[in-house]
Structure formats: C-alpha cells, structure tokens
Amino acid sequence: MIRACSVFGLILSLILAAPAQESFDVIIRGGKVIDGSGNPWFRADVGVRGDRVARIGDLSNSSAARVIEARNYAVAPGFIDPHTHALSGIFDVPTADNALLQGVTTLTEGNDGSSPFPIRANLEKIASTRISANWALYVGQGTLRREAVGLSNRAATPEEIAKMKTMVAQAMEEGAFGLSTGLFYIPGNFTKTEEVIELAKVAARYHGIYISHMRNEADGLLDSVRETIRIGEEAGLPVQMTHHKVIGSKMWGKSADSLRFVDEARARGIDITMDQYPYTASQTSLTALLPQSYQEGGQQEIVKRLRDPATRAKIKQGIVANILYDRGGGDAKNVYIGVCSWDRSFEGKNLAEIARQRALPPTPENAAEVAMDIIEKGGARAIYHAMSEADVERIMRHPMTAVGSDGGISILGQGVPHPREYGTFARVLGRYVREKKTIPLEEAVRKMSNATAQRLGIADRGLLRAGFFADIAVFDPERVTDNATFEKPHQYATGVDYVLVNGEIVVERGKHTGARPGRVLYGPGYQKRSQ
Ligand SMILES: [Zn+2]
C-alpha cells in the first residue's frame, strides 16, 4: 500500500513538473526563427527530439543533451535543392560537404532528362551508402528515350511511346517525384512536344511534377516557355522551368516577357513555377556549342562528322554563330573550359586564351577550331558567361522562383567546377539578400525550403514546425558568404555554422561532423512493395 502510494506520488509529481522540465536531444536557443513560410522572423527556442522538431517556443526551463546558443543566428528549415547533379560525386563524397556547408539538407537528382533507371536500384544504393543529406529523384525522359528509341533523330513509334509510358509509371511507383526533361540535350531535343505530353500525363496520374531544362534558353526562350506551359496545360500537372535564365546579349531583358507568360498562365489556372541559380554564367558540355542537328548519335557520331571536311566547315559556322549570338556571349573569352579529364591544363582557361597559346588570334573562327579539337579528343565541360545581372535579379524577385544549384557534389580540389556547387544558397543570402537587398531574408529562405517542399509534395519537411523532420540550417545573416569564384571554385561557403539533418548535427561550428543521417525520400506515387 505504501509502495503503491509512492509510485502514484512519483507519477503525479512527474506530470506536474512536465512542462517545466521537458527534455530534448537538442535545443537551439534564442535564434531568429525563420520558419520557411515567408512570415517574418520571431525569436524562439527550437527543441528537437529524435528526428523531429518537438517544440518551438520558450524552452528556458527545459534541458537538452546538446544546446546550441543561437542568439546571433537565423534558424531556418534545411534547404531543399530542386536541381542537383549530385550523382556526380555523391559516392566519392557521401558527406556532400559542399552542399551541407550551405545549409542544404535535401538533394534532388535526375534532372535535365537524365536519371538512373530503374530508380529503385539507385535509391537502394543511396540508402546503403548512407549520405549526409536526404535524397530525392525525378525520372529522366532522355534516359527512357535512349533506352526505348536510341539516339536517333526521329519521332518515337506508338509502341515506343507505350514502352516509355510504362517506364514512367514504374519510376513513379518506385518513388520518383516527377518527370524531368532536357529538351536542349540529346535525345530530348529529338522529342516532339506531343510525345513529352504523353509521358507527362503518366507522371500526372501519380501526382508528380514536370521539371524541364527547356528546349532553348537563348533566342528561342519564349517559345520554350510557351511549350512548357502547354505541357502543363495538356498533361494536367504542375510544371517547373528549371534554372530559368536568359542566354545571349541579344535576349537580355526578355525575362520580363517570360515572367509575364508565367503570370498569365497562372491566372488561367496552370501551375507553373521556376528555379534559378544566382550566377550570370552557365555550365554544360563544350559540345553545347555545336548546332543541335550535328549532335545526333552522341560523341562517336560527332567525331565522325568533324572528320568530314565539308561537315566540319558547317559545324564551324554554327559554333561561330553560337559564340557571337548565343551562349558564347559575343566573345571567345566568355567560354571557359571547366573540367577536362584528359588534359587538365585546359581547365580554367577560355577559348581565346587557348587559341593564343596556339599562336592564333582569338577570333571566333579560331576559337571554333580550338573547341572542335577539344571535342574530337574527348570533350570537356565548359562555363559560359552569357547572362545579365538584371535578368538574374528580376527572375529572383518573382514569387514563383525557388533557389536551386544545378550543381554536383564537389571533390575538393578536383577540376574547375562552376562555383554554384559550393555557393548557390550562401550567395543568395549574402550577395542578394544582405548586400544588394534584391529580396528579403524571409523570402529567400522560403525559396530555399518550403517553396520546393510544397512543389515536390513533401509534407513533413521545408518548414520549422513541431512535428516536422528536424532538418535545420542555423546561419549568421551578417556573415553568410559564398567564397567560391570562377577562378577559385574549391572554397566552401561560410556562415552556416550548424546544420541538422533528421535531428542529427551534421555541421557544427562551421565544420562537417561526418554524420550521415540522410534518408531516401519517396514521391507521391510511391507504392511500397510487400515482399
Ligand atoms: Zn540543365
């Protein structure tokens, strides 16, 4: 009897004491909470228990195994990157340092029409590798077409379309978040709009999205925006223009039109959005300088064409035109070799410099010769300086624009990658929020977190809310800086001093802890197999 009483008393005292002595695994104390909704910051403590945010408010009477003093920090949801090429590097660097040190806690792969397929094998490999960030996939239309049709420039037959539709359905059931295209790249560029719509309808059935590197981001930009809107309208699903940009000085200023198209489409009920990286230079293959009609069949076929003198002359003309009016930005010095695995001495040099090294004047014609020579010998990745700052800022200000890096996972010191891999999110917070005041801080955080969570249908991440997964970025708005430049890209961002992924501390005092708590995320059509 006495014993029962004391147990009762103990329980009673625990219940009475509970609000005062609640305990957490981690408390982030006293920071400016920016919850990812776009609402203004407020000062509060954030209590994490297990893999979730347990409570936000005044936790001054509570205890925790770990307390992070965040008085001088913004406390935000971990950033979700809707466009990465993280397969490039993730198995070499599963800690994904370049992403985590910017506050990125979820990586999305399978962009530009290129993805693993079947996606299940990749998701299983990621899960068994254990990485530091969460992982999500789109299924790539180019990958499916390559398998069903090959690399030839023709319409797919009804049988081939049926096969690709089955593949989209399979990927959606395996957990893809939608269908991606790279209509600028082979074999996406051989695909008629109607064929894309057929596949997008399948993604729509599973509540996936359509995300596209559009057919043309230079002089054909506005037609490409119209095409994307049409796909959204006829396939009946949300569409996203990924890394929205305006290439070539002739086109500068046209983002005013592309954004007007977006507003008009939304007014008609078509759910179209964008993402963007905050740089005035793009990066893709050097082969992108070739006219598309000469890219059919891939590298081997291109090399064959370059060895035929008559065809070579036509290709050269096309490259010269691209240097002058398209992604060359008017001058060979705007085209830099980024990564060239077979001759590292080219890395970081532009086509004008390489021409001069060969005792050739740096004309577009000589630059075209240099480019063809490099492509023949194995190709390279290139960086193209051909966008205007005014377009970058106009696109950033638009409420439908999210932030996405288009970057891979960097191997420190290897190659000359685009600085966006190391700097995208920190650059928006530093250069565009703090210095240029292009957008408010809360809006930037929304573009980095909830905007993409909502887009992908991730219901339990992307906001700082009790019950949500504890993906958290703690950064100093006064210090956060992208340090990577085009000349010296291998520099981590600074100022994001604490990052939690699924409740575990992955970045502490600005250093990666080595923790790898990332999880595979499954899209809205995922059907768990019972086996
Ligand atoms: Zn792309």
Short mmCIF file of C-alpha atoms and ligand atoms in Angstrom, two decimals:
data_model
loop_
_atom_site.label_atom_id
_atom_site.label_comp_id
_atom_site.label_asym_id
_atom_site.label_seq_id
_atom_site.Cartn_x
_atom_site.Cartn_y
_atom_site.Cartn_z
CA MET A 1 0.00 0.00 0.00
CA ILE A 2 2.77 2.39 0.94
CA ARG A 3 4.62 1.36 -2.20
CA ALA A 4 1.61 1.98 -4.45
CA CYS A 5 1.18 5.41 -2.90
CA SER A 6 4.73 6.47 -3.53
CA VAL A 7 4.59 5.30 -7.14
CA PHE A 8 1.38 7.28 -7.55
CA GLY A 9 3.04 10.28 -5.96
CA LEU A 10 6.03 9.97 -8.23
CA ILE A 11 3.85 9.87 -11.34
CA LEU A 12 1.83 12.82 -10.09
CA SER A 13 4.93 14.87 -9.47
CA LEU A 14 6.26 14.00 -12.95
CA ILE A 15 3.02 15.12 -14.56
CA LEU A 16 3.00 18.37 -12.60
CA ALA A 17 6.64 19.01 -13.41
CA ALA A 18 6.42 18.01 -17.05
CA PRO A 19 6.01 21.42 -18.69
CA ALA A 20 8.89 22.86 -16.71
CA GLN A 21 11.35 20.01 -17.09
CA GLU A 22 10.72 18.79 -20.58
CA SER A 23 13.88 17.38 -22.04
CA PHE A 24 15.12 17.35 -25.61
CA ASP A 25 18.03 15.92 -27.51
CA VAL A 26 18.95 19.31 -28.93
CA ILE A 27 17.79 22.82 -28.10
CA ILE A 28 18.68 25.64 -30.48
CA ARG A 29 18.38 28.57 -28.14
CA GLY A 30 17.28 32.13 -28.76
CA GLY A 31 17.73 32.46 -32.52
CA LYS A 32 15.63 34.35 -35.02
CA VAL A 33 13.30 31.64 -36.25
CA ILE A 34 12.56 31.99 -39.97
CA ASP A 35 10.05 29.22 -40.45
CA GLY A 36 10.20 28.89 -44.24
CA SER A 37 6.64 30.12 -44.85
CA GLY A 38 7.83 33.60 -45.76
CA ASN A 39 6.48 35.00 -42.49
CA PRO A 40 8.68 37.45 -40.53
CA TRP A 41 11.26 36.04 -38.12
CA PHE A 42 10.45 35.69 -34.43
CA ARG A 43 12.70 34.88 -31.51
CA ALA A 44 12.24 31.42 -30.03
CA ASP A 45 13.95 28.24 -28.92
CA VAL A 46 13.69 25.15 -31.09
CA GLY A 47 13.57 21.78 -29.31
CA VAL A 48 14.49 18.64 -31.22
CA ARG A 49 13.69 15.15 -30.04
CA GLY A 50 14.76 12.15 -32.09
CA ASP A 51 14.43 13.03 -35.76
CA ARG A 52 11.71 15.64 -35.32
CA VAL A 53 11.20 19.20 -34.17
CA ALA A 54 9.32 18.64 -30.92
CA ARG A 55 8.57 22.17 -29.79
CA ILE A 56 9.17 25.79 -30.78
CA GLY A 57 8.76 28.48 -28.13
CA ASP A 58 10.21 29.43 -24.75
CA LEU A 59 12.17 26.38 -23.60
CA SER A 60 14.20 28.20 -20.97
CA ASN A 61 13.14 25.72 -18.29
CA SER A 62 13.92 22.68 -20.40
CA SER A 63 17.08 20.72 -20.69
CA ALA A 64 18.81 19.02 -23.57
CA ALA A 65 21.81 16.81 -24.20
CA ARG A 66 23.04 19.47 -26.61
CA VAL A 67 22.35 23.19 -26.52
CA ILE A 68 23.25 25.40 -29.47
CA GLU A 69 23.37 29.08 -28.49
CA ALA A 70 21.84 30.82 -31.49
CA ARG A 71 21.35 34.40 -30.31
CA ASN A 72 23.20 35.81 -33.32
CA TYR A 73 21.79 33.38 -35.81
CA ALA A 74 18.84 32.81 -38.08
CA VAL A 75 17.30 29.38 -37.56
CA ALA A 76 15.69 28.11 -40.75
CA PRO A 77 14.41 24.88 -42.25
CA GLY A 78 17.20 22.96 -44.00
CA PHE A 79 17.40 23.97 -47.64
CA ILE A 80 15.92 21.74 -50.35
CA ASP A 81 17.74 21.85 -53.67
CA PRO A 82 15.33 21.02 -56.50
CA HIS A 83 18.04 20.67 -59.14
CA THR A 84 21.33 18.92 -58.48
CA HIS A 85 23.66 16.64 -60.34
CA ALA A 86 24.68 15.07 -57.05
CA LEU A 87 25.19 11.63 -58.60
CA SER A 88 28.35 13.23 -59.84
CA GLY A 89 30.38 12.91 -56.64
CA ILE A 90 27.97 11.55 -54.02
CA PHE A 91 29.58 8.11 -53.89
CA ASP A 92 33.05 9.68 -53.62
CA VAL A 93 31.92 12.22 -51.03
CA PRO A 94 28.83 10.81 -49.27
CA THR A 95 29.13 13.63 -46.71
CA ALA A 96 28.29 16.08 -49.55
CA ASP A 97 30.28 18.80 -47.78
CA ASN A 98 29.80 21.49 -50.44
CA ALA A 99 26.01 21.18 -50.05
CA LEU A 100 25.79 20.75 -46.26
CA LEU A 101 28.04 23.75 -45.60
CA GLN A 102 25.47 25.88 -47.43
CA GLY A 103 22.65 24.52 -45.28
CA VAL A 104 21.31 22.14 -47.93
CA THR A 105 19.69 19.11 -46.32
CA THR A 106 17.86 17.57 -49.30
CA LEU A 107 19.32 16.87 -52.74
CA THR A 108 17.17 16.19 -55.79
CA GLU A 109 18.68 14.25 -58.69
CA GLY A 110 17.51 13.03 -62.07
CA ASN A 111 17.37 16.44 -63.71
CA ASP A 112 17.69 17.58 -67.31
CA GLY A 113 16.12 14.39 -68.62
CA SER A 114 18.88 12.20 -67.25
CA SER A 115 18.33 9.87 -64.31
CA PRO A 116 19.09 6.40 -63.07
CA PHE A 117 16.62 3.80 -64.32
CA PRO A 118 15.15 1.77 -62.80
CA ILE A 119 15.33 4.28 -59.98
CA ARG A 120 14.86 1.66 -57.26
CA ALA A 121 18.43 0.42 -57.61
CA ASN A 122 19.76 3.94 -57.11
CA LEU A 123 17.56 4.60 -54.08
CA GLU A 124 18.72 1.34 -52.50
CA LYS A 125 22.35 2.14 -53.21
CA ILE A 126 21.99 5.60 -51.66
CA ALA A 127 20.31 4.09 -48.60
CA SER A 128 23.07 1.53 -48.11
CA THR A 129 25.84 4.08 -48.77
CA ARG A 130 24.40 6.38 -46.12
CA ILE A 131 24.83 10.02 -47.09
CA SER A 132 24.61 13.26 -45.09
CA ALA A 133 21.62 14.78 -46.92
CA ASN A 134 18.20 13.45 -47.85
CA TRP A 135 17.85 12.20 -51.40
CA ALA A 136 15.03 12.53 -53.93
CA LEU A 137 14.80 11.59 -57.61
CA TYR A 138 12.97 12.54 -60.78
CA VAL A 139 12.86 10.12 -63.68
CA GLY A 140 14.53 11.46 -66.83
CA GLN A 141 12.75 11.43 -70.17
CA GLY A 142 16.07 11.41 -72.04
CA THR A 143 17.15 8.27 -70.20
CA LEU A 144 13.92 6.49 -71.08
CA ARG A 145 14.06 7.59 -74.72
CA ARG A 146 17.66 6.49 -75.02
CA GLU A 147 16.58 3.05 -73.90
CA ALA A 148 13.37 2.83 -75.94
CA VAL A 149 14.35 4.68 -79.12
CA GLY A 150 18.12 5.16 -79.06
CA LEU A 151 19.84 8.37 -80.04
CA SER A 152 18.36 8.85 -83.50
CA ASN A 153 16.57 11.98 -84.59
CA ARG A 154 13.06 10.74 -85.24
CA ALA A 155 9.64 10.56 -83.65
CA ALA A 156 9.01 7.62 -81.36
CA THR A 157 6.60 4.99 -82.66
CA PRO A 158 3.35 4.31 -80.78
CA GLU A 159 4.92 1.10 -79.41
CA GLU A 160 7.97 3.02 -78.18
CA ILE A 161 5.77 5.65 -76.57
CA ALA A 162 3.77 2.91 -74.85
CA LYS A 163 7.02 1.41 -73.55
CA MET A 164 8.22 4.77 -72.20
CA LYS A 165 4.88 5.37 -70.50
CA THR A 166 5.21 2.06 -68.71
CA MET A 167 8.70 3.10 -67.62
CA VAL A 168 7.42 6.42 -66.24
CA ALA A 169 4.73 4.56 -64.29
CA GLN A 170 7.32 2.15 -62.91
CA ALA A 171 9.57 5.03 -61.80
CA MET A 172 6.70 6.88 -60.15
CA GLU A 173 5.70 3.74 -58.25
CA GLU A 174 9.30 3.28 -57.19
CA GLY A 175 9.30 6.76 -55.67
CA ALA A 176 10.15 9.38 -58.31
CA PHE A 177 8.85 12.90 -57.67
CA GLY A 178 8.08 13.54 -61.31
CA LEU A 179 9.36 13.57 -64.85
CA SER A 180 12.33 15.67 -65.92
CA THR A 181 13.31 16.64 -69.44
CA GLY A 182 16.38 18.11 -71.05
CA LEU A 183 14.86 19.15 -74.35
CA PHE A 184 18.08 21.01 -75.13
CA TYR A 185 20.13 17.81 -74.98
CA ILE A 186 20.29 14.65 -77.00
CA PRO A 187 17.94 12.79 -77.19
CA GLY A 188 15.45 15.19 -75.57
CA ASN A 189 15.86 17.62 -78.45
CA PHE A 190 14.56 14.98 -80.88
CA THR A 191 11.33 14.76 -78.91
CA LYS A 192 8.17 16.45 -80.12
CA THR A 193 6.03 18.27 -77.57
CA GLU A 194 3.17 15.78 -78.05
CA GLU A 195 5.45 12.92 -77.06
CA VAL A 196 6.51 14.74 -73.88
CA ILE A 197 2.84 15.37 -73.05
CA GLU A 198 2.06 11.66 -73.33
CA LEU A 199 4.73 10.82 -70.76
CA ALA A 200 3.87 13.78 -68.52
CA LYS A 201 0.27 12.53 -68.33
CA VAL A 202 1.56 9.38 -66.66
CA ALA A 203 3.52 11.40 -64.08
CA ALA A 204 0.32 13.43 -63.52
CA ARG A 205 -1.62 10.28 -62.63
CA TYR A 206 0.79 9.77 -59.74
CA HIS A 207 0.69 13.44 -58.67
CA GLY A 208 4.24 14.04 -59.86
CA ILE A 209 5.57 17.24 -61.38
CA TYR A 210 7.19 18.04 -64.71
CA ILE A 211 10.55 19.82 -64.46
CA SER A 212 12.34 20.91 -67.59
CA HIS A 213 15.62 22.20 -68.87
CA MET A 214 13.81 23.80 -71.75
CA ARG A 215 14.49 23.35 -75.44
CA ASN A 216 16.10 26.75 -75.82
CA GLU A 217 17.15 29.34 -73.24
CA ALA A 218 18.62 31.76 -75.80
CA ASP A 219 16.84 33.18 -78.84
CA GLY A 220 14.13 30.51 -78.64
CA LEU A 221 13.43 31.16 -74.95
CA LEU A 222 9.88 32.48 -75.24
CA ASP A 223 8.74 29.62 -77.47
CA SER A 224 10.21 27.25 -74.91
CA VAL A 225 8.27 28.91 -72.10
CA ARG A 226 5.11 28.52 -74.20
CA GLU A 227 5.93 24.86 -74.75
CA THR A 228 6.36 24.26 -71.01
CA ILE A 229 3.05 25.97 -70.27
CA ARG A 230 1.36 23.84 -72.93
CA ILE A 231 2.76 20.66 -71.38
CA GLY A 232 1.38 21.72 -68.00
CA GLU A 233 -2.00 22.53 -69.52
CA GLU A 234 -2.43 19.43 -71.69
CA ALA A 235 -0.85 16.88 -69.36
CA GLY A 236 -2.57 18.42 -66.33
CA LEU A 237 0.29 18.63 -63.87
CA PRO A 238 2.47 21.25 -62.15
CA VAL A 239 5.42 22.31 -64.33
CA GLN A 240 8.71 23.92 -63.42
CA MET A 241 11.16 25.75 -65.67
CA THR A 242 14.40 24.74 -64.10
CA HIS A 243 17.43 27.04 -63.88
CA HIS A 244 15.40 29.74 -65.60
CA LYS A 245 17.72 32.14 -67.38
CA VAL A 246 18.20 34.30 -70.46
CA ILE A 247 21.23 33.44 -72.59
CA GLY A 248 22.89 35.77 -75.10
CA SER A 249 23.10 39.57 -75.06
CA LYS A 250 20.55 39.82 -77.87
CA MET A 251 17.97 38.36 -75.49
CA TRP A 252 18.84 40.28 -72.33
CA GLY A 253 15.78 41.80 -70.72
CA LYS A 254 13.44 39.13 -72.08
CA SER A 255 12.87 37.71 -68.61
CA ALA A 256 10.24 40.45 -68.35
CA ASP A 257 8.33 38.58 -71.05
CA SER A 258 8.98 35.07 -69.74
CA LEU A 259 7.76 36.10 -66.28
CA ARG A 260 4.70 37.74 -67.77
CA PHE A 261 3.93 34.43 -69.53
CA VAL A 262 4.22 32.73 -66.15
CA ASP A 263 1.81 35.19 -64.53
CA GLU A 264 -0.69 34.87 -67.37
CA ALA A 265 -0.52 31.07 -67.29
CA ARG A 266 -1.07 31.00 -63.54
CA ALA A 267 -4.01 33.37 -63.93
CA ARG A 268 -5.52 30.78 -66.29
CA GLY A 269 -5.01 28.06 -63.67
CA ILE A 270 -1.82 26.46 -64.95
CA ASP A 271 0.54 25.70 -62.08
CA ILE A 272 3.92 26.83 -63.40
CA THR A 273 6.95 27.71 -61.28
CA MET A 274 10.71 28.17 -61.70
CA ASP A 275 14.00 27.62 -60.02
CA GLN A 276 17.23 29.52 -60.52
CA TYR A 277 20.91 29.63 -59.63
CA PRO A 278 22.29 33.11 -58.82
CA TYR A 279 25.07 33.48 -61.39
CA THR A 280 25.48 35.13 -64.77
CA ALA A 281 27.34 32.15 -66.21
CA SER A 282 26.09 28.66 -67.02
CA GLN A 283 27.92 25.38 -67.24
CA THR A 284 27.37 22.46 -69.54
CA SER A 285 29.22 20.36 -72.07
CA LEU A 286 31.51 22.12 -74.58
CA THR A 287 29.54 20.16 -77.18
CA ALA A 288 26.63 22.53 -76.47
CA LEU A 289 28.43 24.98 -78.78
CA LEU A 290 27.64 22.69 -81.74
CA PRO A 291 24.45 23.23 -83.71
CA GLN A 292 21.98 20.63 -82.39
CA SER A 293 21.48 18.95 -85.77
CA TYR A 294 25.13 17.86 -85.64
CA GLN A 295 24.89 16.32 -82.18
CA GLU A 296 22.78 13.32 -83.18
CA GLY A 297 24.18 9.97 -82.13
CA GLY A 298 26.43 11.32 -79.38
CA GLN A 299 30.21 11.68 -79.12
CA GLN A 300 31.20 8.94 -81.60
CA GLU A 301 28.99 10.28 -84.37
CA ILE A 302 30.08 13.85 -83.66
CA VAL A 303 33.72 12.89 -84.06
CA LYS A 304 32.91 11.18 -87.40
CA ARG A 305 31.25 14.37 -88.63
CA LEU A 306 34.18 16.52 -87.52
CA ARG A 307 36.48 14.35 -89.63
CA ASP A 308 34.48 15.05 -92.77
CA PRO A 309 35.82 18.38 -94.12
CA ALA A 310 32.55 19.63 -95.60
CA THR A 311 30.56 18.84 -92.46
CA ARG A 312 33.31 20.27 -90.28
CA ALA A 313 33.06 23.59 -92.13
CA LYS A 314 29.30 23.75 -91.45
CA ILE A 315 29.79 22.86 -87.80
CA LYS A 316 32.40 25.59 -87.54
CA GLN A 317 29.96 28.16 -88.89
CA GLY A 318 27.43 27.07 -86.30
CA ILE A 319 29.95 27.34 -83.45
CA VAL A 320 30.97 30.82 -84.58
CA ALA A 321 27.31 31.85 -84.56
CA ASN A 322 26.87 30.38 -81.07
CA ILE A 323 29.92 32.26 -79.80
CA LEU A 324 28.69 35.53 -81.28
CA TYR A 325 24.97 35.37 -80.57
CA ASP A 326 24.19 32.60 -78.13
CA ARG A 327 25.93 31.05 -75.13
CA GLY A 328 29.31 32.47 -76.15
CA GLY A 329 28.07 35.90 -75.08
CA GLY A 330 29.66 37.58 -78.10
CA ASP A 331 33.31 36.67 -77.49
CA ALA A 332 35.50 33.56 -77.25
CA LYS A 333 36.86 34.83 -73.93
CA ASN A 334 33.43 34.14 -72.36
CA VAL A 335 33.75 30.37 -72.87
CA TYR A 336 35.89 28.70 -70.18
CA ILE A 337 36.93 25.07 -70.02
CA GLY A 338 35.72 23.80 -66.64
CA VAL A 339 36.53 20.11 -66.34
CA CYS A 340 38.70 18.34 -68.91
CA SER A 341 39.64 14.91 -67.61
CA TRP A 342 42.10 14.06 -70.37
CA ASP A 343 44.09 17.33 -70.27
CA ARG A 344 43.85 19.24 -67.02
CA SER A 345 46.00 22.07 -68.40
CA PHE A 346 42.94 23.39 -70.27
CA GLU A 347 40.94 23.73 -67.06
CA GLY A 348 40.24 27.33 -66.10
CA LYS A 349 41.29 28.73 -69.49
CA ASN A 350 38.96 30.31 -72.02
CA LEU A 351 38.85 29.56 -75.74
CA ALA A 352 40.54 32.89 -76.60
CA GLU A 353 43.49 32.07 -74.33
CA ILE A 354 43.86 28.57 -75.71
CA ALA A 355 43.80 29.98 -79.26
CA ARG A 356 46.56 32.45 -78.34
CA GLN A 357 48.64 29.62 -76.82
CA ARG A 358 48.48 28.03 -80.27
CA ALA A 359 49.69 31.29 -81.83
CA LEU A 360 46.26 32.01 -83.30
CA PRO A 361 44.47 35.36 -82.97
CA PRO A 362 41.48 34.91 -80.60
CA THR A 363 38.80 35.26 -83.27
CA PRO A 364 35.51 33.34 -83.07
CA GLU A 365 36.72 31.26 -86.04
CA ASN A 366 39.93 30.20 -84.29
CA ALA A 367 38.05 29.60 -81.07
CA ALA A 368 35.73 27.31 -83.02
CA GLU A 369 38.77 25.34 -84.24
CA VAL A 370 40.00 25.03 -80.66
CA ALA A 371 36.58 23.86 -79.49
CA MET A 372 36.30 21.26 -82.25
CA ASP A 373 39.78 19.99 -81.47
CA ILE A 374 38.93 19.55 -77.78
CA ILE A 375 35.61 17.87 -78.60
CA GLU A 376 37.36 15.46 -81.01
CA LYS A 377 39.89 14.48 -78.38
CA GLY A 378 37.31 13.63 -75.74
CA GLY A 379 35.34 16.76 -74.91
CA ALA A 380 35.13 18.87 -71.79
CA ARG A 381 32.70 20.70 -69.54
CA ALA A 382 32.55 24.43 -70.22
CA ILE A 383 31.42 27.56 -68.41
CA TYR A 384 29.60 30.19 -70.48
CA HIS A 385 29.42 33.81 -69.33
CA ALA A 386 26.35 34.99 -71.24
CA MET A 387 23.65 36.25 -68.87
CA SER A 388 22.82 39.67 -67.46
CA GLU A 389 22.62 40.56 -63.77
CA ALA A 390 19.35 42.43 -64.36
CA ASP A 391 17.67 39.24 -65.62
CA VAL A 392 19.10 37.22 -62.72
CA GLU A 393 17.62 39.69 -60.22
CA ARG A 394 14.29 40.05 -61.99
CA ILE A 395 13.83 36.27 -62.03
CA MET A 396 14.92 36.02 -58.38
CA ARG A 397 12.33 38.59 -57.27
CA HIS A 398 9.47 36.67 -58.85
CA PRO A 399 7.46 34.87 -56.14
CA MET A 400 7.30 31.66 -58.19
CA THR A 401 11.10 31.28 -58.33
CA ALA A 402 12.82 28.82 -56.00
CA VAL A 403 16.58 28.51 -55.47
CA GLY A 404 18.35 25.51 -56.99
CA SER A 405 22.04 24.93 -57.60
CA ASP A 406 22.25 22.74 -60.73
CA GLY A 407 25.49 21.59 -59.07
CA GLY A 408 27.08 18.26 -58.29
CA ILE A 409 28.92 17.07 -55.20
CA SER A 410 32.39 18.54 -55.39
CA ILE A 411 35.51 16.54 -54.81
CA LEU A 412 37.66 19.14 -53.10
CA GLY A 413 40.37 20.39 -55.45
CA GLN A 414 39.31 18.33 -58.44
CA GLY A 415 38.63 20.10 -61.74
CA VAL A 416 37.27 23.61 -62.11
CA PRO A 417 33.57 23.26 -61.37
CA HIS A 418 31.01 26.04 -61.59
CA PRO A 419 31.09 27.89 -58.25
CA ARG A 420 27.34 27.24 -57.87
CA GLU A 421 28.26 23.82 -56.46
CA TYR A 422 29.81 25.46 -53.41
CA GLY A 423 27.99 28.74 -53.29
CA THR A 424 24.41 28.93 -54.60
CA PHE A 425 22.46 29.18 -51.34
CA ALA A 426 25.05 31.24 -49.46
CA ARG A 427 25.30 33.60 -52.42
CA VAL A 428 21.58 34.32 -52.41
CA LEU A 429 21.73 35.02 -48.66
CA GLY A 430 24.93 37.06 -48.81
CA ARG A 431 25.10 38.87 -52.11
CA TYR A 432 21.40 39.18 -52.96
CA VAL A 433 19.75 39.50 -49.53
CA ARG A 434 22.36 41.28 -47.42
CA GLU A 435 24.34 43.29 -49.96
CA LYS A 436 22.03 44.04 -52.88
CA LYS A 437 18.73 43.72 -50.96
CA THR A 438 17.18 42.10 -54.01
CA ILE A 439 14.79 40.04 -51.86
CA PRO A 440 14.05 39.97 -48.10
CA LEU A 441 15.67 37.29 -45.94
CA GLU A 442 12.41 35.52 -45.12
CA GLU A 443 11.53 35.35 -48.80
CA ALA A 444 14.93 33.90 -49.65
CA VAL A 445 14.52 31.20 -47.01
CA ARG A 446 11.05 30.37 -48.35
CA LYS A 447 12.53 29.99 -51.85
CA MET A 448 15.12 27.60 -50.42
CA SER A 449 12.82 25.47 -48.30
CA ASN A 450 9.04 25.47 -48.29
CA ALA A 451 8.68 26.53 -51.92
CA THR A 452 10.35 23.32 -53.09
CA ALA A 453 8.90 21.08 -50.36
CA GLN A 454 5.42 22.11 -51.44
CA ARG A 455 6.34 21.71 -55.09
CA LEU A 456 7.52 18.16 -54.58
CA GLY A 457 4.68 17.23 -52.24
CA ILE A 458 6.97 16.69 -49.25
CA ALA A 459 4.53 17.31 -46.40
CA ASP A 460 6.82 16.97 -43.38
CA ARG A 461 9.90 18.99 -44.35
CA GLY A 462 10.62 22.52 -45.55
CA LEU A 463 9.07 24.34 -42.59
CA LEU A 464 10.18 24.77 -38.99
CA ARG A 465 7.12 23.35 -37.26
CA ALA A 466 6.61 21.00 -34.34
CA GLY A 467 6.14 17.52 -35.77
CA PHE A 468 8.19 18.17 -38.89
CA PHE A 469 11.51 16.44 -39.51
CA ALA A 470 14.37 18.29 -37.87
CA ASP A 471 16.21 19.42 -40.99
CA ILE A 472 17.56 22.77 -39.78
CA ALA A 473 20.06 25.35 -41.03
CA VAL A 474 21.49 27.82 -38.49
CA PHE A 475 23.32 30.69 -40.17
CA ASP A 476 24.55 34.18 -39.42
CA PRO A 477 22.81 36.58 -41.83
CA GLU A 478 25.62 39.12 -41.31
CA ARG A 479 28.38 36.70 -42.25
CA VAL A 480 26.98 34.09 -44.60
CA THR A 481 29.09 34.19 -47.76
CA ASP A 482 29.78 32.16 -50.87
CA ASN A 483 33.53 32.06 -51.26
CA ALA A 484 33.75 30.06 -54.46
CA THR A 485 34.63 32.03 -57.58
CA PHE A 486 35.01 31.03 -61.21
CA GLU A 487 38.79 31.33 -60.78
CA LYS A 488 38.96 29.54 -57.41
CA PRO A 489 35.81 27.45 -57.06
CA HIS A 490 37.02 24.99 -54.43
CA GLN A 491 36.04 27.07 -51.42
CA TYR A 492 33.28 26.15 -49.03
CA ALA A 493 30.62 28.65 -48.11
CA THR A 494 30.94 30.16 -44.62
CA GLY A 495 28.46 31.46 -42.08
CA VAL A 496 26.18 28.41 -41.99
CA ASP A 497 27.54 27.19 -38.66
CA TYR A 498 25.07 24.48 -37.63
CA VAL A 499 23.08 22.10 -39.76
CA LEU A 500 20.84 19.28 -38.56
CA VAL A 501 19.50 16.51 -40.76
CA ASN A 502 16.79 14.28 -39.30
CA GLY A 503 17.72 15.61 -35.85
CA GLU A 504 21.43 14.82 -36.08
CA ILE A 505 24.07 17.53 -36.08
CA VAL A 506 25.92 17.37 -39.39
CA VAL A 507 27.59 20.77 -39.29
CA GLU A 508 28.92 22.17 -36.03
CA ARG A 509 30.83 25.46 -35.65
CA GLY A 510 31.05 25.60 -39.44
CA LYS A 511 32.65 22.16 -39.80
CA HIS A 512 31.16 18.93 -41.10
CA THR A 513 30.90 16.39 -38.28
CA GLY A 514 30.99 13.39 -40.60
CA ALA A 515 27.47 12.34 -39.61
CA ARG A 516 25.46 10.71 -42.39
CA PRO A 517 21.80 10.72 -41.30
CA GLY A 518 20.27 11.47 -44.73
CA ARG A 519 17.30 9.44 -45.88
CA VAL A 520 15.79 8.47 -49.18
CA LEU A 521 12.57 10.39 -49.83
CA TYR A 522 9.77 8.84 -51.85
CA GLY A 523 7.48 10.73 -54.20
CA PRO A 524 3.69 10.91 -54.05
CA GLY A 525 3.16 7.88 -56.31
CA TYR A 526 5.32 5.55 -54.24
CA GLN A 527 3.87 2.11 -53.80
CA LYS A 528 5.56 0.08 -51.15
CA ARG A 529 6.19 -3.43 -52.31
CA SER A 530 5.01 -6.15 -49.99
CA GLN A 531 7.89 -8.56 -50.07
ZN ZN B 1 20.11 21.82 -67.02
#
